[in-house]
Coordinates of C-alpha atoms in Angstrom, one line a residue:
Chain A
X1 CA -24.8 -73.3 -61.3
X2 CA -22.2 -75.9 -60.7
X3 CA -24.9 -78.8 -60.2
X4 CA -26.7 -78.1 -63.6
X5 CA -23.1 -77.9 -65.3
X6 CA -22.5 -81.4 -64.2
X7 CA -25.8 -82.7 -65.0
X8 CA -25.7 -81.1 -68.5
X9 CA -22.4 -82.8 -69.1
X10 CA -23.8 -86.4 -67.7
X11 CA -26.7 -85.9 -70.1
X12 CA -24.3 -85.1 -73.0
X13 CA -22.1 -88.0 -72.1
X14 CA -25.0 -90.4 -72.0
X15 CA -26.5 -88.8 -75.1
X16 CA -23.3 -89.4 -77.1
X17 CA -22.8 -92.9 -75.9
X18 CA -26.1 -93.7 -76.9
X19 CA -27.5 -94.6 -73.6
X20 CA -30.6 -92.3 -74.0
X21 CA -31.4 -94.4 -77.1
X22 CA -30.9 -98.0 -76.2
X23 CA -31.8 -98.0 -72.6
X24 CA -35.3 -96.8 -73.6
X25 CA -35.7 -99.1 -76.5
X26 CA -34.6 -102.1 -74.2
X27 CA -36.8 -101.1 -71.5
X28 CA -39.6 -101.3 -74.1
X29 CA -38.6 -104.6 -75.4
X30 CA -38.3 -106.5 -72.1
X31 CA -41.8 -104.9 -71.1
X32 CA -43.8 -106.2 -73.9
X33 CA -41.8 -109.4 -74.8
X34 CA -43.6 -111.6 -72.5
X35 CA -47.0 -110.2 -73.3
X36 CA -46.4 -110.7 -77.1
X37 CA -45.3 -114.1 -76.8
X38 CA -47.8 -115.4 -74.4
X39 CA -50.7 -114.1 -76.7
X40 CA -49.2 -115.6 -79.7
X41 CA -48.1 -118.8 -77.8
X42 CA -51.2 -121.0 -79.2
X43 CA -50.1 -120.0 -82.9
X44 CA -46.5 -120.3 -82.1
X45 CA -47.1 -123.9 -81.0
X46 CA -49.3 -124.9 -83.8
X47 CA -47.1 -123.6 -86.5
X48 CA -44.3 -125.6 -84.7
X49 CA -46.5 -128.4 -85.4
X50 CA -45.3 -130.9 -82.8
X51 CA -48.8 -131.9 -81.2
X52 CA -50.5 -134.8 -82.5
X53 CA -54.1 -134.2 -84.0
X54 CA -56.9 -134.0 -81.3
X55 CA -54.7 -132.6 -78.7
X56 CA -56.6 -129.6 -77.0
X57 CA -54.6 -126.4 -76.3
X58 CA -56.2 -124.6 -73.7
X59 CA -54.1 -122.1 -72.4
X60 CA -55.7 -119.7 -70.3
X61 CA -55.4 -115.8 -71.3
X62 CA -54.1 -113.9 -68.5
X63 CA -56.0 -110.8 -67.0
X64 CA -54.7 -107.5 -68.0
X65 CA -53.6 -107.0 -64.4
X66 CA -51.5 -110.3 -64.7
X67 CA -50.1 -109.3 -68.0
X68 CA -48.7 -105.9 -66.7
X69 CA -47.2 -107.7 -63.8
X70 CA -45.3 -109.8 -66.4
X71 CA -43.9 -106.7 -67.5
X72 CA -42.9 -105.7 -63.9
X73 CA -41.4 -109.1 -63.2
X74 CA -39.1 -109.0 -66.4
X75 CA -38.0 -105.2 -65.4
X76 CA -37.4 -106.6 -62.2
X77 CA -34.7 -108.7 -63.5
X78 CA -33.4 -107.4 -66.4
X79 CA -34.2 -103.9 -65.7
X80 CA -32.1 -103.9 -62.8
X81 CA -29.3 -105.6 -64.5
X82 CA -29.4 -103.1 -67.2
X83 CA -29.4 -100.0 -64.7
X84 CA -26.4 -101.3 -62.8
X85 CA -24.5 -102.1 -65.9
X86 CA -24.9 -98.4 -67.4
X87 CA -24.2 -96.7 -64.1
X88 CA -21.3 -99.1 -62.8
X89 CA -18.5 -96.9 -64.1
X90 CA -20.0 -93.5 -63.6
X91 CA -17.8 -92.4 -60.9
X92 CA -15.2 -95.3 -60.6
X93 CA -14.4 -94.8 -64.2
X94 CA -13.5 -91.1 -63.6
X95 CA -11.4 -92.1 -61.1
X96 CA -9.8 -94.8 -62.7
X97 CA -9.2 -92.9 -66.0
X98 CA -7.7 -90.1 -64.0
X99 CA -10.2 -87.2 -65.3
X100 CA -11.6 -87.2 -61.7
X101 CA -8.3 -85.2 -60.8
X102 CA -9.0 -82.7 -63.2
X103 CA -12.6 -82.2 -62.2
X104 CA -11.5 -82.1 -58.4
X105 CA -8.9 -79.7 -59.2
X106 CA -11.6 -77.2 -59.7
X107 CA -13.8 -76.0 -56.8
X108 CA -16.2 -78.5 -57.6
X109 CA -18.5 -79.6 -54.3
X110 CA -18.6 -83.4 -53.7
X111 CA -22.4 -82.9 -53.4
X112 CA -22.8 -81.5 -56.4
X113 CA -20.6 -84.2 -58.1
X114 CA -22.6 -87.1 -56.5
X115 CA -25.9 -85.9 -56.9
X116 CA -25.5 -84.7 -60.4
X117 CA -24.5 -88.2 -61.7
X118 CA -27.3 -89.7 -59.7
X119 CA -29.8 -87.4 -61.0
X120 CA -28.6 -88.0 -64.7
X121 CA -29.3 -91.8 -64.3
X122 CA -32.5 -91.3 -62.3
X123 CA -33.9 -89.4 -65.3
X124 CA -32.6 -92.0 -67.6
X125 CA -34.1 -94.4 -65.4
X126 CA -37.8 -92.7 -65.3
X127 CA -38.1 -92.1 -69.0
X128 CA -37.2 -95.7 -69.7
X129 CA -39.2 -97.0 -67.2
X130 CA -42.4 -95.1 -68.2
X131 CA -41.9 -95.7 -71.8
X132 CA -41.4 -99.5 -71.2
X133 CA -44.5 -99.5 -69.0
X134 CA -46.7 -97.4 -71.6
X135 CA -45.7 -99.8 -74.2
X136 CA -46.8 -102.8 -71.9
X137 CA -50.0 -100.7 -71.0
X138 CA -50.8 -100.3 -74.7
X139 CA -50.4 -104.1 -75.6
X140 CA -52.5 -105.0 -72.6
X141 CA -54.9 -103.1 -73.6
X142 CA -54.9 -104.2 -77.2
X143 CA -54.5 -108.0 -76.3
X144 CA -55.8 -108.9 -73.0
X145 CA -58.4 -106.2 -72.1
X146 CA -58.7 -102.8 -70.5
X147 CA -56.8 -101.5 -67.5
X148 CA -56.8 -97.8 -66.5
X149 CA -53.7 -95.5 -67.7
X150 CA -53.6 -94.1 -64.2
X151 CA -53.4 -97.4 -62.5
X152 CA -50.1 -98.0 -64.7
X153 CA -48.7 -94.7 -63.7
X154 CA -49.4 -95.1 -60.1
X155 CA -48.0 -98.4 -60.2
X156 CA -45.0 -97.3 -62.3
X157 CA -44.2 -94.3 -59.7
X158 CA -44.4 -96.8 -56.8
X159 CA -41.9 -99.3 -58.8
X160 CA -39.4 -96.2 -59.7
X161 CA -38.9 -96.1 -55.7
X162 CA -37.6 -99.2 -55.8
X163 CA -35.4 -98.6 -58.9
X164 CA -34.2 -95.3 -57.3
X165 CA -32.8 -97.2 -54.5
X166 CA -30.9 -99.6 -57.0
X167 CA -29.5 -96.8 -58.6
X168 CA -28.4 -95.0 -55.2
X169 CA -26.7 -98.5 -54.3
X170 CA -24.7 -98.4 -57.4
X171 CA -23.6 -94.9 -56.8
X172 CA -22.7 -95.6 -53.4
X173 CA -20.4 -98.6 -54.5
X174 CA -19.1 -96.2 -57.2
X175 CA -17.4 -94.2 -54.4
X176 CA -15.9 -97.5 -52.5
X177 CA -14.5 -99.4 -55.4
X178 CA -12.3 -98.7 -58.4
X179 CA -13.5 -101.6 -60.7
X180 CA -16.8 -101.2 -62.7
X181 CA -17.5 -105.0 -62.8
X182 CA -17.2 -105.7 -59.1
X183 CA -19.5 -102.7 -58.5
X184 CA -22.0 -104.1 -60.8
X185 CA -21.4 -107.7 -59.2
X186 CA -22.1 -106.2 -55.7
X187 CA -24.9 -103.8 -56.4
X188 CA -26.6 -107.0 -57.9
X189 CA -25.8 -109.2 -55.1
X190 CA -27.1 -106.4 -52.5
X191 CA -30.4 -106.4 -54.7
X192 CA -30.7 -110.1 -54.4
X193 CA -29.8 -110.2 -50.6
X194 CA -32.5 -107.6 -50.0
X195 CA -34.9 -109.5 -52.0
X196 CA -34.0 -113.2 -50.6
X197 CA -34.5 -111.6 -46.9
X198 CA -37.6 -109.8 -47.7
X199 CA -38.9 -113.1 -48.8
X200 CA -37.6 -115.2 -45.9
X201 CA -38.7 -112.7 -43.2
X202 CA -41.5 -111.2 -45.1
X203 CA -43.8 -111.1 -42.3
X204 CA -41.7 -108.8 -40.0
X205 CA -40.0 -106.9 -43.3
X206 CA -43.5 -105.5 -44.4
X207 CA -41.9 -102.1 -45.0
X208 CA -38.7 -103.3 -47.1
X209 CA -38.4 -101.8 -50.3
X210 CA -38.1 -105.4 -51.9
X211 CA -41.7 -105.7 -51.4
X212 CA -42.9 -103.1 -53.6
X213 CA -43.3 -105.3 -56.4
X214 CA -45.4 -107.5 -54.5
X215 CA -47.6 -104.6 -53.3
X216 CA -48.0 -103.5 -56.9
X217 CA -49.3 -106.9 -57.9
X218 CA -52.0 -106.5 -55.2
X219 CA -52.7 -103.0 -56.3
X220 CA -53.2 -104.0 -60.0
X221 CA -55.5 -107.0 -59.0
X222 CA -57.7 -105.2 -56.5
X223 CA -57.0 -101.5 -57.3
X224 CA -56.5 -100.8 -53.5
X225 CA -53.3 -99.0 -52.3
X226 CA -52.3 -100.6 -49.0
X227 CA -50.7 -98.4 -46.3
X228 CA -47.6 -100.9 -46.8
X229 CA -46.7 -100.0 -50.2
X230 CA -46.2 -96.3 -49.1
X231 CA -44.2 -97.5 -46.2
X232 CA -42.3 -99.6 -48.4
X233 CA -41.7 -96.5 -50.9
X234 CA -40.7 -94.2 -48.1
X235 CA -38.4 -96.6 -46.8
X236 CA -36.9 -97.0 -50.1
X237 CA -36.5 -93.4 -50.9
X238 CA -35.2 -92.7 -47.2
X239 CA -32.5 -95.4 -47.9
X240 CA -31.7 -94.2 -51.3
X241 CA -31.0 -90.8 -49.6
X242 CA -28.8 -92.4 -47.1
X243 CA -26.8 -94.2 -49.6
X244 CA -26.3 -90.8 -51.4
X245 CA -25.4 -89.1 -48.4
X246 CA -22.8 -91.7 -47.6
X247 CA -21.5 -91.8 -51.0
X248 CA -20.8 -88.1 -50.6
X249 CA -19.0 -88.8 -47.3
X250 CA -17.1 -91.5 -48.9
X251 CA -16.0 -89.7 -51.7
X252 CA -14.8 -86.8 -49.7
X253 CA -12.6 -89.0 -47.4
X254 CA -11.3 -91.0 -50.3
X255 CA -7.5 -90.9 -51.0
X256 CA -6.7 -90.8 -54.7
X257 CA -3.8 -93.0 -55.7
Chain B
X1 CA 4.7 -60.7 -49.7
X2 CA 4.2 -64.4 -50.5
X3 CA 1.4 -66.1 -52.3
X4 CA 1.4 -69.3 -50.7
X5 CA 3.2 -70.0 -47.3
X6 CA 3.5 -74.1 -46.5
X7 CA 4.2 -75.0 -42.9
X8 CA 5.3 -78.2 -41.7
X9 CA 3.1 -80.0 -44.5
X10 CA 2.8 -83.9 -43.9
X11 CA 1.2 -86.6 -45.3
X12 CA 1.3 -90.0 -43.8
X13 CA 0.1 -93.1 -45.6
X14 CA 0.2 -96.3 -43.5
X15 CA 2.8 -95.0 -41.1
X16 CA 5.2 -93.8 -43.8
X17 CA 5.5 -90.2 -44.1
X18 CA 5.4 -89.5 -48.0
X19 CA 5.7 -85.8 -47.1
X20 CA 7.8 -84.9 -44.3
X21 CA 7.6 -81.5 -42.4
X22 CA 7.8 -79.7 -45.5
X23 CA 7.7 -75.9 -45.4
X24 CA 8.4 -73.2 -48.0
X25 CA 6.9 -70.1 -49.4
X26 CA 6.1 -69.2 -53.2
X27 CA 6.4 -65.6 -54.4
X28 CA 3.9 -64.0 -56.8
X29 CA 5.5 -64.0 -60.5
X30 CA 8.0 -66.8 -59.9
X31 CA 8.7 -69.8 -61.6
X32 CA 9.7 -72.8 -59.1
X33 CA 10.9 -75.9 -59.8
X34 CA 9.9 -79.0 -57.6
X35 CA 13.1 -81.4 -58.1
X36 CA 13.5 -84.8 -56.6
X37 CA 13.7 -88.4 -57.8
X38 CA 10.8 -90.6 -58.4
X39 CA 8.9 -91.4 -55.2
X40 CA 10.3 -88.4 -53.4
X41 CA 6.9 -86.8 -52.4
X42 CA 6.6 -84.4 -55.5
X43 CA 3.0 -85.3 -56.6
X44 CA 1.7 -85.7 -53.2
X45 CA 2.7 -82.3 -52.4
X46 CA 1.2 -80.8 -55.5
X47 CA -1.9 -82.6 -54.6
X48 CA -2.1 -81.3 -51.4
X49 CA -1.6 -77.5 -52.5
X50 CA -4.2 -78.3 -55.2
X51 CA -6.4 -78.8 -52.4
X52 CA -8.0 -82.2 -53.0
X53 CA -5.8 -84.4 -50.4
X54 CA -6.0 -83.3 -47.0
X55 CA -2.5 -83.0 -45.0
X56 CA -1.8 -85.3 -42.2
X57 CA -0.6 -82.2 -40.4
X58 CA 0.8 -78.7 -41.4
X59 CA -0.9 -75.9 -43.0
X60 CA -1.1 -74.1 -46.4
X61 CA -2.3 -70.7 -46.5
X62 CA -2.8 -68.4 -49.5
X63 CA -2.7 -64.7 -48.5
X64 CA -5.7 -64.2 -50.7
X65 CA -7.8 -65.9 -48.5
X66 CA -6.9 -67.1 -44.8
X67 CA -10.5 -67.8 -44.0
X68 CA -11.9 -70.3 -46.5
X69 CA -10.3 -73.7 -46.6
X70 CA -11.0 -74.3 -50.2
X71 CA -8.5 -72.6 -52.1
X72 CA -8.9 -74.6 -55.2
X73 CA -10.3 -71.4 -57.1
X74 CA -6.8 -70.0 -56.7
X75 CA -4.9 -73.0 -58.1
X76 CA -4.8 -74.5 -61.5
X77 CA -3.4 -78.0 -61.8
X78 CA -2.2 -80.2 -64.3
X79 CA -1.6 -83.8 -63.2
X80 CA 1.3 -86.0 -64.6
X81 CA -1.1 -88.1 -66.9
X82 CA -3.9 -85.7 -67.6
X83 CA -7.0 -87.6 -69.1
X84 CA -10.2 -86.4 -70.2
X85 CA -13.5 -87.6 -71.6
X86 CA -12.9 -89.0 -75.0
X87 CA -15.9 -88.0 -76.2
X88 CA -15.8 -84.4 -75.7
X89 CA -14.2 -81.8 -77.9
X90 CA -11.4 -79.8 -76.5
X91 CA -13.3 -76.7 -76.6
X92 CA -16.4 -78.4 -74.7
X93 CA -14.0 -79.5 -72.0
X94 CA -12.6 -76.0 -71.4
X95 CA -16.1 -74.9 -71.2
X96 CA -16.9 -77.5 -68.9
X97 CA -13.9 -76.8 -66.7
X98 CA -14.4 -73.1 -66.5
X99 CA -18.2 -73.5 -65.6
X100 CA -17.2 -75.8 -62.9
X101 CA -14.7 -73.1 -61.5
X102 CA -17.6 -70.8 -61.3
X103 CA -17.2 -68.7 -64.7
X104 CA -20.4 -67.6 -66.6
X105 CA -21.0 -68.9 -70.0
X106 CA -19.9 -65.7 -71.6
X107 CA -16.6 -65.4 -69.7
X108 CA -15.9 -69.1 -70.4
X109 CA -16.1 -68.9 -74.0
X110 CA -14.0 -65.7 -74.2
X111 CA -11.3 -67.5 -72.1
X112 CA -11.4 -70.7 -73.9
X113 CA -10.7 -69.0 -77.2
X114 CA -7.6 -67.3 -76.1
X115 CA -6.5 -70.4 -74.2
X116 CA -6.8 -72.3 -77.4
X117 CA -4.9 -70.0 -79.3
X118 CA -2.1 -69.9 -76.5
X119 CA -1.5 -73.6 -76.6
X120 CA -2.1 -73.9 -80.2
X121 CA -5.2 -75.7 -80.3
X122 CA -7.5 -73.4 -82.2
X123 CA -7.9 -75.8 -85.2
X124 CA -8.2 -79.1 -83.1
X125 CA -10.6 -77.4 -80.4
X126 CA -13.7 -78.7 -82.1
X127 CA -12.5 -82.5 -82.4
X128 CA -13.2 -84.8 -79.9
X129 CA -10.6 -85.5 -77.4
X130 CA -10.4 -89.1 -78.3
X131 CA -8.5 -88.1 -81.6
X132 CA -5.8 -86.0 -79.6
X133 CA -2.2 -87.1 -79.7
X134 CA -0.3 -87.1 -76.3
X135 CA 1.3 -83.9 -76.8
X136 CA -2.1 -82.1 -77.5
X137 CA -3.5 -83.7 -74.4
X138 CA -0.6 -82.2 -72.4
X139 CA -1.4 -78.7 -74.0
X140 CA -5.1 -79.1 -73.4
X141 CA -4.4 -79.9 -70.0
X142 CA -2.5 -76.7 -69.6
X143 CA -5.2 -74.7 -70.8
X144 CA -7.9 -76.5 -68.6
X145 CA -5.4 -75.3 -65.4
X146 CA -5.4 -71.9 -66.5
X147 CA -9.2 -71.3 -67.4
X148 CA -10.2 -69.8 -64.2
X149 CA -7.0 -67.5 -64.3
X150 CA -5.5 -69.0 -61.0
X151 CA -3.0 -67.1 -59.2
X152 CA -0.7 -70.5 -58.6
X153 CA -0.2 -73.0 -61.5
X154 CA 1.0 -76.2 -60.6
X155 CA 2.2 -78.5 -63.0
X156 CA 3.1 -82.4 -62.4
X157 CA 5.8 -83.6 -64.7
X158 CA 4.8 -81.4 -67.4
X159 CA 7.4 -82.4 -70.0
X160 CA 8.7 -85.9 -69.1
X161 CA 6.3 -87.6 -71.1
X162 CA 6.6 -85.4 -74.4
X163 CA 8.9 -85.6 -77.3
X164 CA 11.6 -82.9 -78.0
X165 CA 9.1 -80.8 -79.9
X166 CA 6.6 -80.9 -77.2
X167 CA 8.8 -80.5 -74.7
X168 CA 10.2 -77.4 -76.1
X169 CA 6.6 -76.0 -76.7
X170 CA 5.6 -76.5 -73.2
X171 CA 8.7 -74.9 -71.7
X172 CA 8.0 -72.0 -73.8
X173 CA 4.6 -72.0 -72.5
X174 CA 5.7 -71.9 -69.1
X175 CA 7.7 -68.9 -69.6
X176 CA 4.7 -66.9 -70.7
X177 CA 2.8 -68.3 -67.7
X178 CA 5.2 -66.6 -65.1
X179 CA 4.3 -63.3 -66.6
X180 CA 0.6 -63.5 -64.9
X181 CA 1.1 -66.0 -62.2
X182 CA 3.1 -68.1 -60.1
X183 CA 4.2 -71.4 -61.6
X184 CA 5.3 -74.4 -59.5
X185 CA 6.0 -77.5 -61.4
X186 CA 7.5 -80.8 -60.8
X187 CA 10.5 -82.5 -62.5
X188 CA 13.1 -84.8 -62.3
X189 CA 15.0 -83.4 -65.5
X190 CA 17.2 -81.0 -64.4
X191 CA 17.9 -79.1 -67.5
X192 CA 14.0 -78.1 -67.7
X193 CA 14.2 -76.8 -64.1
X194 CA 17.5 -74.8 -64.8
X195 CA 16.1 -73.6 -68.1
X196 CA 12.9 -72.0 -66.9
X197 CA 12.9 -71.5 -63.1
X198 CA 14.3 -68.8 -60.8
X199 CA 14.0 -71.0 -57.6
X200 CA 14.0 -74.7 -56.9
X201 CA 13.0 -76.7 -54.1
X202 CA 14.8 -80.1 -53.9
X203 CA 12.9 -83.1 -52.4
X204 CA 14.3 -86.4 -51.7
X205 CA 12.4 -89.3 -49.4
X206 CA 9.4 -86.8 -48.3
X207 CA 11.9 -84.1 -47.0
X208 CA 12.6 -81.0 -48.9
X209 CA 16.6 -81.0 -48.6
X210 CA 17.3 -77.7 -50.6
X211 CA 15.7 -74.6 -51.6
X212 CA 16.2 -71.3 -52.9
X213 CA 17.2 -69.5 -56.1
X214 CA 19.3 -71.5 -58.6
X215 CA 22.3 -68.8 -58.5
X216 CA 22.4 -68.9 -54.8
X217 CA 22.3 -72.6 -54.7
X218 CA 25.1 -72.9 -57.4
X219 CA 27.1 -70.3 -55.3
X220 CA 27.3 -72.6 -52.6
X221 CA 29.5 -75.0 -54.6
X222 CA 33.1 -75.0 -53.4
X223 CA 34.6 -76.3 -56.8
X224 CA 34.0 -76.4 -60.3
X225 CA 34.6 -78.9 -63.1
X226 CA 35.3 -78.0 -66.4
X227 CA 34.8 -80.8 -69.2
X228 CA 37.2 -80.5 -72.2
X229 CA 37.5 -82.9 -75.2
X230 CA 39.8 -82.3 -78.4
X231 CA 39.3 -83.1 -82.0
X232 CA 43.1 -84.5 -82.1
X233 CA 44.5 -84.8 -78.9
X234 CA 47.6 -82.9 -78.2
X235 CA 50.9 -84.5 -76.8
X236 CA 51.1 -84.7 -73.0
X237 CA 47.8 -82.9 -72.6
X238 CA 47.1 -84.6 -69.3
X239 CA 50.3 -83.2 -67.5
X240 CA 49.7 -79.9 -69.2
X241 CA 46.3 -79.5 -67.8
X242 CA 47.5 -80.6 -64.7
X243 CA 50.2 -77.9 -64.6
X244 CA 47.7 -75.1 -64.6
X245 CA 47.2 -73.1 -61.5
X246 CA 44.3 -73.9 -59.6
X247 CA 43.6 -77.1 -61.2
X248 CA 43.8 -79.6 -58.6
X249 CA 42.7 -82.8 -60.5
X250 CA 42.4 -84.2 -64.1
X251 CA 40.5 -87.4 -65.0
X252 CA 40.1 -88.6 -68.3
X253 CA 37.4 -90.9 -69.8
X254 CA 36.8 -91.9 -73.4
X255 CA 39.1 -88.9 -74.6
X256 CA 36.9 -86.5 -72.2
X257 CA 38.8 -84.7 -69.7
X258 CA 37.2 -83.6 -66.3
X259 CA 39.3 -80.8 -64.9
X260 CA 38.7 -79.7 -61.3
X261 CA 39.7 -76.2 -60.4
X262 CA 39.2 -74.0 -57.6
X263 CA 39.1 -70.8 -59.5
X264 CA 37.2 -71.0 -62.6
X265 CA 38.2 -67.9 -64.2
X266 CA 41.6 -68.1 -63.9
X267 CA 41.9 -71.7 -65.1
X268 CA 39.5 -70.6 -68.1
X269 CA 41.7 -68.0 -69.0
X270 CA 44.7 -70.2 -68.9
X271 CA 43.2 -72.8 -71.0
X272 CA 42.1 -70.4 -73.8
X273 CA 45.3 -69.0 -74.2
X274 CA 46.9 -72.2 -74.3
X275 CA 44.4 -73.3 -77.2
X276 CA 45.5 -70.3 -79.1
X277 CA 49.3 -70.8 -78.2
X278 CA 49.7 -74.1 -78.8
X279 CA 46.8 -74.7 -81.1
X280 CA 44.8 -76.9 -79.4
X281 CA 42.0 -78.4 -81.4
X282 CA 39.2 -77.9 -78.7
X283 CA 35.9 -79.6 -79.4
X284 CA 34.2 -79.2 -76.0
X285 CA 34.4 -76.8 -73.6
X286 CA 31.9 -77.1 -70.7
X287 CA 31.4 -76.2 -67.4
X288 CA 29.7 -79.1 -65.7
X289 CA 29.9 -78.4 -62.1
X290 CA 27.9 -76.1 -60.3
X291 CA 24.9 -77.5 -62.4
X292 CA 21.8 -78.6 -60.8
X293 CA 22.9 -82.2 -61.4
X294 CA 25.6 -81.7 -59.3
X295 CA 23.9 -80.2 -56.5
X296 CA 21.2 -82.7 -57.2
X297 CA 23.4 -85.8 -56.9
X298 CA 25.4 -84.5 -53.8
X299 CA 21.7 -83.4 -51.9
X300 CA 20.3 -86.7 -52.7
X301 CA 23.4 -89.2 -51.8
X302 CA 23.7 -87.0 -48.4

């Protein structure tokens, strides 16, 4: 099937340019970075020896759910940045280099081309996210106390909906612009605008995909899944679908020069 | 029966007709050269025929299939500057291209082996394309265009970026190709067109200004020019040439004489008999008129 051929090619490409190696590693590192530095902070300060005798160092240890949230907030910044950068040239780069013309001269369906690419990056994102959060969960349990694995998984799945939308946005911009740098820039700007708008108009934008992180924090603290997190997740997936459909149409109508 | 029939094909970019009401037919087993200066609309025409630019108006129909609009499966296309994924090997790329065109794994490995042989890349097939030279990429480009056994093979300026050896190889390849398929290739090098194609389409400024078999187009020429040069110029050669029947004009430039004649055969006989009789030390005898260059220049400047 044509779709699997395209997906396989994408997976091979990202394997050969080591994305399948470094992206999961970086996701693991950014997930555990804060946990470890927080845990060892008293020792770090002590060994730096900057404080006068008699100073009482009293840094409260975060609860397990707070610890995991630190990972989510790192992923929400650096993770999104990385996802944007690795996928910024997936279509635009092929158009720019000219290999797109060879592909297009074959009876390739635009739908297969766009969704194959989208899915390959989605898989990479899922694997990296799960590995990163698993590492974070491991260190949380080791250093800060117990948190159910199932709770981590459910939080990860909801968070994945938000990252799915990020990838879909990058793919859409890929079909509009030729410069990968511009695509990454606009994608990040879009995510920032979404987040800021959601913060300002939070009371009416309860279903905004950017709210997912906030709901995850509630979920980790209380263990309750609000109806609103479902709304946000569904809206995120619907918007992703819309981006992908729009990307297919844009690519079909795009003139190549 | 024609393979492809193109009617009133037009492509407009920002109100400018890049391709302007072009109509022609392509017949099976023929090699057709699409000629024209840069910017004449050749590439746009080929891209529309390849099926990935939609014409503004006009129709392209394949006799194989009048129903479906997607005729890319019948077409193999090589762009002017083919580029590939540098991380993939030549053989892998052929597999990828073949599978995209709907071939099964088994068919595609069979086919790609044969094609790598045809384009002399058997040894380089396992190497990553990033290490290929320009000529090798061009040949791989031809192989990928042929992978799904298309009825129509289109090559956009296949030789203009190659060195003389690469050019020779590709021209020989084109001769091979027309045994199985119709070949349409664009070029602005007239010699190449003359060498391998039977028919030409001449484009200028988006319009098709001349089309037909080369011999026919050549026959439409009224006069012929013979170009002569001598190792040692005979005395009064200018006058002697002018005295020959059917010669009506002689011009000289740097020791080369362009002799315009009405009747080529008569003039040629006379010149050769003079060469023998008077011992002219002829170093160049060339019939320059009636070449594509002439036709080309006349048509473009019209």
